[in-house]
């Protein structure tokens, strides 16, 4: 006998067929590990790789990017800058859950 349907339940990875969505619709699916790849899902939103390094590696990483601009476009860099990117304009954003495949 089939289980009763629960329309409010979060879909499982196997049951998700993604189409283009807005980023605010994609984030909850990333948080729950329902999706692990967001490439192409939110075409109106800029997507980028994220790399968080200890400050002591900042200069070395910046030099690596300058030597490899195609693979690693140089980030904005300043020795006293805490965050080189502007704040993400989403009050509930959490890098630990909203970036698929985030690893510490």
Short mmCIF file of N, CA and C in Angstrom, two decimals:
data_model
loop_
_atom_site.label_atom_id
_atom_site.label_comp_id
_atom_site.label_asym_id
_atom_site.label_seq_id
_atom_site.Cartn_x
_atom_site.Cartn_y
_atom_site.Cartn_z
N UNK A 1 0.84 -1.17 0.00
CA UNK A 1 0.00 0.00 0.00
C UNK A 1 0.89 1.24 0.00
N UNK A 2 0.56 2.21 -0.80
CA UNK A 2 1.36 3.43 -0.92
C UNK A 2 1.17 4.32 0.30
N UNK A 3 2.25 5.03 0.62
CA UNK A 3 2.20 5.99 1.73
C UNK A 3 1.31 7.17 1.32
N UNK A 4 0.59 7.77 2.28
CA UNK A 4 -0.21 8.94 1.93
C UNK A 4 0.70 10.11 1.52
N UNK A 5 0.21 10.91 0.63
CA UNK A 5 0.98 12.05 0.13
C UNK A 5 0.98 13.17 1.16
N UNK A 6 2.14 13.82 1.31
CA UNK A 6 2.25 14.97 2.21
C UNK A 6 2.72 16.15 1.37
N UNK A 7 1.81 17.04 0.98
CA UNK A 7 2.18 18.13 0.07
C UNK A 7 3.15 19.14 0.68
N UNK A 8 3.29 19.18 2.00
CA UNK A 8 4.21 20.13 2.61
C UNK A 8 5.58 19.54 2.88
N UNK A 9 5.75 18.25 2.62
CA UNK A 9 7.05 17.61 2.87
C UNK A 9 8.08 18.10 1.86
N UNK A 10 9.34 18.21 2.31
CA UNK A 10 10.44 18.60 1.42
C UNK A 10 10.72 17.43 0.48
N UNK A 11 10.86 17.68 -0.81
CA UNK A 11 11.11 16.58 -1.75
C UNK A 11 12.48 15.96 -1.50
N UNK A 12 12.61 14.72 -1.86
CA UNK A 12 13.91 14.05 -1.74
C UNK A 12 14.72 14.34 -2.99
N UNK A 13 16.01 14.08 -2.92
CA UNK A 13 16.89 14.34 -4.05
C UNK A 13 16.39 13.63 -5.30
N UNK A 14 15.95 12.40 -5.16
CA UNK A 14 15.52 11.62 -6.31
C UNK A 14 14.26 12.18 -6.97
N UNK A 15 13.43 12.89 -6.20
CA UNK A 15 12.17 13.35 -6.76
C UNK A 15 12.22 14.77 -7.32
N UNK A 16 13.37 15.42 -7.24
CA UNK A 16 13.45 16.81 -7.68
C UNK A 16 13.88 16.89 -9.14
N UNK A 17 13.09 17.55 -9.95
CA UNK A 17 13.48 17.89 -11.31
C UNK A 17 13.51 19.41 -11.33
N UNK A 18 14.71 19.96 -11.36
CA UNK A 18 14.84 21.41 -11.24
C UNK A 18 14.68 22.10 -12.60
N UNK A 19 14.03 23.22 -12.55
CA UNK A 19 13.95 24.13 -13.68
C UNK A 19 14.51 25.46 -13.19
N UNK A 20 14.56 26.44 -14.05
CA UNK A 20 15.08 27.73 -13.63
C UNK A 20 14.18 28.34 -12.57
N UNK A 21 14.80 28.82 -11.50
CA UNK A 21 14.07 29.40 -10.38
C UNK A 21 14.77 30.67 -9.92
N UNK A 22 14.15 31.36 -9.01
CA UNK A 22 14.79 32.49 -8.36
C UNK A 22 15.65 31.95 -7.23
N UNK A 23 16.69 32.69 -6.87
CA UNK A 23 17.63 32.20 -5.86
C UNK A 23 16.96 31.95 -4.52
N UNK A 24 15.95 32.74 -4.16
CA UNK A 24 15.29 32.51 -2.87
C UNK A 24 14.51 31.19 -2.86
N UNK A 25 14.20 30.64 -4.02
CA UNK A 25 13.54 29.34 -4.10
C UNK A 25 14.57 28.21 -4.07
N UNK A 26 15.77 28.50 -4.51
CA UNK A 26 16.83 27.49 -4.57
C UNK A 26 17.48 27.26 -3.22
N UNK A 27 17.66 28.33 -2.43
CA UNK A 27 18.38 28.21 -1.15
C UNK A 27 17.80 27.16 -0.20
N UNK A 28 16.48 27.09 0.02
CA UNK A 28 15.98 26.05 0.93
C UNK A 28 16.31 24.63 0.46
N UNK A 29 16.35 24.42 -0.84
CA UNK A 29 16.70 23.10 -1.37
C UNK A 29 18.17 22.79 -1.14
N UNK A 30 19.01 23.81 -1.20
CA UNK A 30 20.44 23.61 -0.88
C UNK A 30 20.61 23.31 0.60
N UNK A 31 19.90 24.04 1.44
CA UNK A 31 20.00 23.85 2.89
C UNK A 31 19.66 22.42 3.30
N UNK A 32 18.70 21.84 2.64
CA UNK A 32 18.25 20.49 3.01
C UNK A 32 18.99 19.40 2.24
N UNK A 33 20.00 19.78 1.45
CA UNK A 33 20.75 18.85 0.61
C UNK A 33 19.88 18.15 -0.43
N UNK A 34 18.75 18.76 -0.76
CA UNK A 34 17.90 18.21 -1.81
C UNK A 34 18.55 18.40 -3.16
N UNK A 35 19.23 19.53 -3.33
CA UNK A 35 20.04 19.75 -4.53
C UNK A 35 21.47 20.01 -4.10
N UNK A 36 22.42 19.60 -4.93
CA UNK A 36 23.83 19.82 -4.61
C UNK A 36 24.55 20.58 -5.72
N UNK A 37 23.83 20.96 -6.74
CA UNK A 37 24.42 21.72 -7.84
C UNK A 37 23.41 22.78 -8.25
N UNK A 38 23.80 24.04 -8.17
CA UNK A 38 22.88 25.12 -8.52
C UNK A 38 23.18 25.75 -9.87
N UNK A 39 24.10 25.19 -10.60
CA UNK A 39 24.51 25.77 -11.88
C UNK A 39 23.32 25.93 -12.82
N UNK A 40 23.09 27.15 -13.27
CA UNK A 40 22.04 27.42 -14.23
C UNK A 40 20.64 27.52 -13.67
N UNK A 41 20.45 27.34 -12.37
CA UNK A 41 19.10 27.36 -11.82
C UNK A 41 18.52 28.76 -11.67
N UNK A 42 19.35 29.73 -11.40
CA UNK A 42 18.88 31.10 -11.19
C UNK A 42 19.62 32.03 -12.14
N UNK A 43 19.20 32.07 -13.40
CA UNK A 43 19.96 32.82 -14.40
C UNK A 43 20.05 34.32 -14.14
N UNK A 44 19.16 34.87 -13.33
CA UNK A 44 19.22 36.30 -13.05
C UNK A 44 20.16 36.62 -11.89
N UNK A 45 20.76 35.58 -11.31
CA UNK A 45 21.65 35.75 -10.16
C UNK A 45 23.06 35.37 -10.54
N UNK A 46 24.03 36.21 -10.18
CA UNK A 46 25.43 35.90 -10.44
C UNK A 46 25.86 34.74 -9.57
N UNK A 47 26.48 33.74 -10.17
CA UNK A 47 27.01 32.61 -9.42
C UNK A 47 28.52 32.64 -9.47
N UNK A 48 29.13 32.22 -8.38
CA UNK A 48 30.59 32.23 -8.30
C UNK A 48 31.04 31.15 -7.34
N UNK A 49 32.29 30.80 -7.44
CA UNK A 49 32.87 29.90 -6.45
C UNK A 49 33.21 30.71 -5.21
N UNK A 50 33.23 30.04 -4.10
CA UNK A 50 33.55 30.69 -2.84
C UNK A 50 34.72 29.97 -2.20
N UNK A 51 35.71 30.73 -1.82
CA UNK A 51 36.87 30.18 -1.13
C UNK A 51 37.15 31.09 0.05
N UNK A 52 37.13 30.52 1.24
CA UNK A 52 37.41 31.29 2.45
C UNK A 52 38.73 30.80 3.00
N UNK A 53 39.68 31.71 3.11
CA UNK A 53 41.03 31.37 3.57
C UNK A 53 41.37 32.16 4.83
N UNK A 54 42.27 31.63 5.64
CA UNK A 54 42.79 32.44 6.74
C UNK A 54 43.50 33.66 6.17
N UNK A 55 43.44 34.77 6.87
CA UNK A 55 44.03 36.02 6.40
C UNK A 55 45.51 35.87 6.06
N UNK A 56 46.21 35.00 6.75
CA UNK A 56 47.65 34.86 6.50
C UNK A 56 47.95 34.33 5.10
N UNK A 57 46.97 33.72 4.43
CA UNK A 57 47.16 33.20 3.07
C UNK A 57 46.65 34.17 1.99
N UNK A 58 46.13 35.29 2.40
CA UNK A 58 45.49 36.24 1.48
C UNK A 58 46.42 36.70 0.36
N UNK A 59 47.59 37.15 0.70
CA UNK A 59 48.51 37.67 -0.32
C UNK A 59 48.97 36.59 -1.28
N UNK A 60 49.30 35.41 -0.75
CA UNK A 60 49.72 34.30 -1.62
C UNK A 60 48.60 33.91 -2.59
N UNK A 61 47.36 33.85 -2.10
CA UNK A 61 46.25 33.49 -2.96
C UNK A 61 46.02 34.57 -4.02
N UNK A 62 46.13 35.81 -3.64
CA UNK A 62 45.96 36.90 -4.60
C UNK A 62 47.01 36.81 -5.71
N UNK A 63 48.25 36.51 -5.35
CA UNK A 63 49.31 36.36 -6.36
C UNK A 63 49.02 35.16 -7.27
N UNK A 64 48.52 34.07 -6.72
CA UNK A 64 48.13 32.92 -7.54
C UNK A 64 47.07 33.34 -8.56
N UNK A 65 46.09 34.09 -8.13
CA UNK A 65 45.03 34.54 -9.04
C UNK A 65 45.57 35.45 -10.13
N UNK A 66 46.50 36.32 -9.77
CA UNK A 66 47.09 37.21 -10.78
C UNK A 66 47.86 36.43 -11.83
N UNK A 67 48.47 35.31 -11.44
CA UNK A 67 49.23 34.49 -12.39
C UNK A 67 48.32 33.57 -13.21
N UNK A 68 47.10 33.34 -12.74
CA UNK A 68 46.16 32.43 -13.41
C UNK A 68 44.79 33.12 -13.56
N UNK A 69 44.71 34.23 -14.29
CA UNK A 69 43.47 35.01 -14.30
C UNK A 69 42.27 34.32 -14.95
N UNK A 70 42.50 33.35 -15.82
CA UNK A 70 41.36 32.67 -16.45
C UNK A 70 40.73 31.68 -15.47
N UNK A 71 41.56 30.86 -14.85
CA UNK A 71 41.04 29.87 -13.91
C UNK A 71 40.63 30.48 -12.58
N UNK A 72 41.33 31.52 -12.15
CA UNK A 72 41.09 32.16 -10.85
C UNK A 72 41.04 33.67 -11.04
N UNK A 73 39.91 34.23 -11.46
CA UNK A 73 39.87 35.68 -11.61
C UNK A 73 40.25 36.36 -10.30
N UNK A 74 41.13 37.36 -10.36
CA UNK A 74 41.57 38.00 -9.11
C UNK A 74 40.42 38.64 -8.34
N UNK A 75 40.29 38.31 -7.07
CA UNK A 75 39.26 38.96 -6.26
C UNK A 75 39.68 40.38 -5.91
N UNK A 76 38.71 41.16 -5.49
CA UNK A 76 39.08 42.47 -4.96
C UNK A 76 39.89 42.21 -3.70
N UNK A 77 40.94 42.96 -3.51
CA UNK A 77 41.87 42.63 -2.44
C UNK A 77 42.36 43.91 -1.77
N UNK A 78 42.37 43.88 -0.48
CA UNK A 78 42.94 44.97 0.31
C UNK A 78 43.36 44.36 1.63
N UNK A 79 44.56 44.69 2.12
CA UNK A 79 45.06 44.03 3.33
C UNK A 79 44.20 44.25 4.57
N UNK A 80 43.38 45.30 4.61
CA UNK A 80 42.57 45.57 5.80
C UNK A 80 41.10 45.24 5.59
N UNK A 81 40.78 44.66 4.48
CA UNK A 81 39.39 44.38 4.16
C UNK A 81 38.98 43.04 4.76
N UNK A 82 37.95 43.05 5.57
CA UNK A 82 37.47 41.82 6.20
C UNK A 82 36.77 40.96 5.15
N UNK A 83 35.87 41.55 4.40
CA UNK A 83 35.13 40.83 3.36
C UNK A 83 35.27 41.58 2.05
N UNK A 84 35.91 40.97 1.02
CA UNK A 84 36.08 41.68 -0.24
C UNK A 84 34.80 41.80 -1.05
N UNK A 85 33.76 41.07 -0.69
CA UNK A 85 32.51 41.12 -1.43
C UNK A 85 31.49 41.94 -0.65
N UNK A 86 30.57 42.58 -1.35
CA UNK A 86 29.52 43.29 -0.62
C UNK A 86 28.66 42.29 0.13
N UNK A 87 27.98 42.76 1.15
CA UNK A 87 27.11 41.88 1.93
C UNK A 87 26.07 41.24 1.02
N UNK A 88 25.78 40.01 1.28
CA UNK A 88 24.71 39.33 0.55
C UNK A 88 23.41 39.92 1.08
N UNK A 89 22.56 40.36 0.18
CA UNK A 89 21.36 41.10 0.55
C UNK A 89 20.20 40.19 0.91
N UNK A 90 20.46 39.14 1.67
CA UNK A 90 19.43 38.22 2.09
C UNK A 90 19.57 38.03 3.59
N UNK A 91 18.59 38.43 4.37
CA UNK A 91 18.75 38.39 5.82
C UNK A 91 18.96 36.99 6.39
N UNK A 92 18.45 35.96 5.74
CA UNK A 92 18.58 34.62 6.31
C UNK A 92 19.70 33.80 5.67
N UNK A 93 20.61 34.44 4.92
CA UNK A 93 21.68 33.71 4.26
C UNK A 93 22.67 33.16 5.28
N UNK A 94 23.07 31.90 5.11
CA UNK A 94 24.07 31.27 5.97
C UNK A 94 25.00 30.47 5.07
N UNK A 95 26.25 30.89 4.97
CA UNK A 95 27.21 30.24 4.07
C UNK A 95 27.37 28.75 4.40
N UNK A 96 27.16 28.38 5.65
CA UNK A 96 27.34 26.98 6.05
C UNK A 96 26.27 26.06 5.48
N UNK A 97 25.11 26.60 5.15
CA UNK A 97 24.03 25.75 4.64
C UNK A 97 23.55 26.13 3.25
N UNK A 98 23.80 27.35 2.82
CA UNK A 98 23.24 27.82 1.56
C UNK A 98 24.13 27.62 0.35
N UNK A 99 25.35 27.18 0.55
CA UNK A 99 26.27 26.91 -0.55
C UNK A 99 26.42 25.40 -0.68
N UNK A 100 25.85 24.79 -1.72
CA UNK A 100 25.98 23.34 -1.87
C UNK A 100 27.44 22.92 -1.89
N UNK A 101 27.70 21.79 -1.35
CA UNK A 101 29.03 21.20 -1.29
C UNK A 101 30.00 22.01 -0.45
N UNK A 102 29.49 22.82 0.46
CA UNK A 102 30.35 23.60 1.36
C UNK A 102 31.12 22.63 2.24
N UNK A 103 32.40 22.85 2.34
CA UNK A 103 33.25 21.99 3.17
C UNK A 103 34.13 22.85 4.06
N UNK A 104 34.30 22.41 5.29
CA UNK A 104 35.19 23.10 6.22
C UNK A 104 36.54 22.43 6.16
#
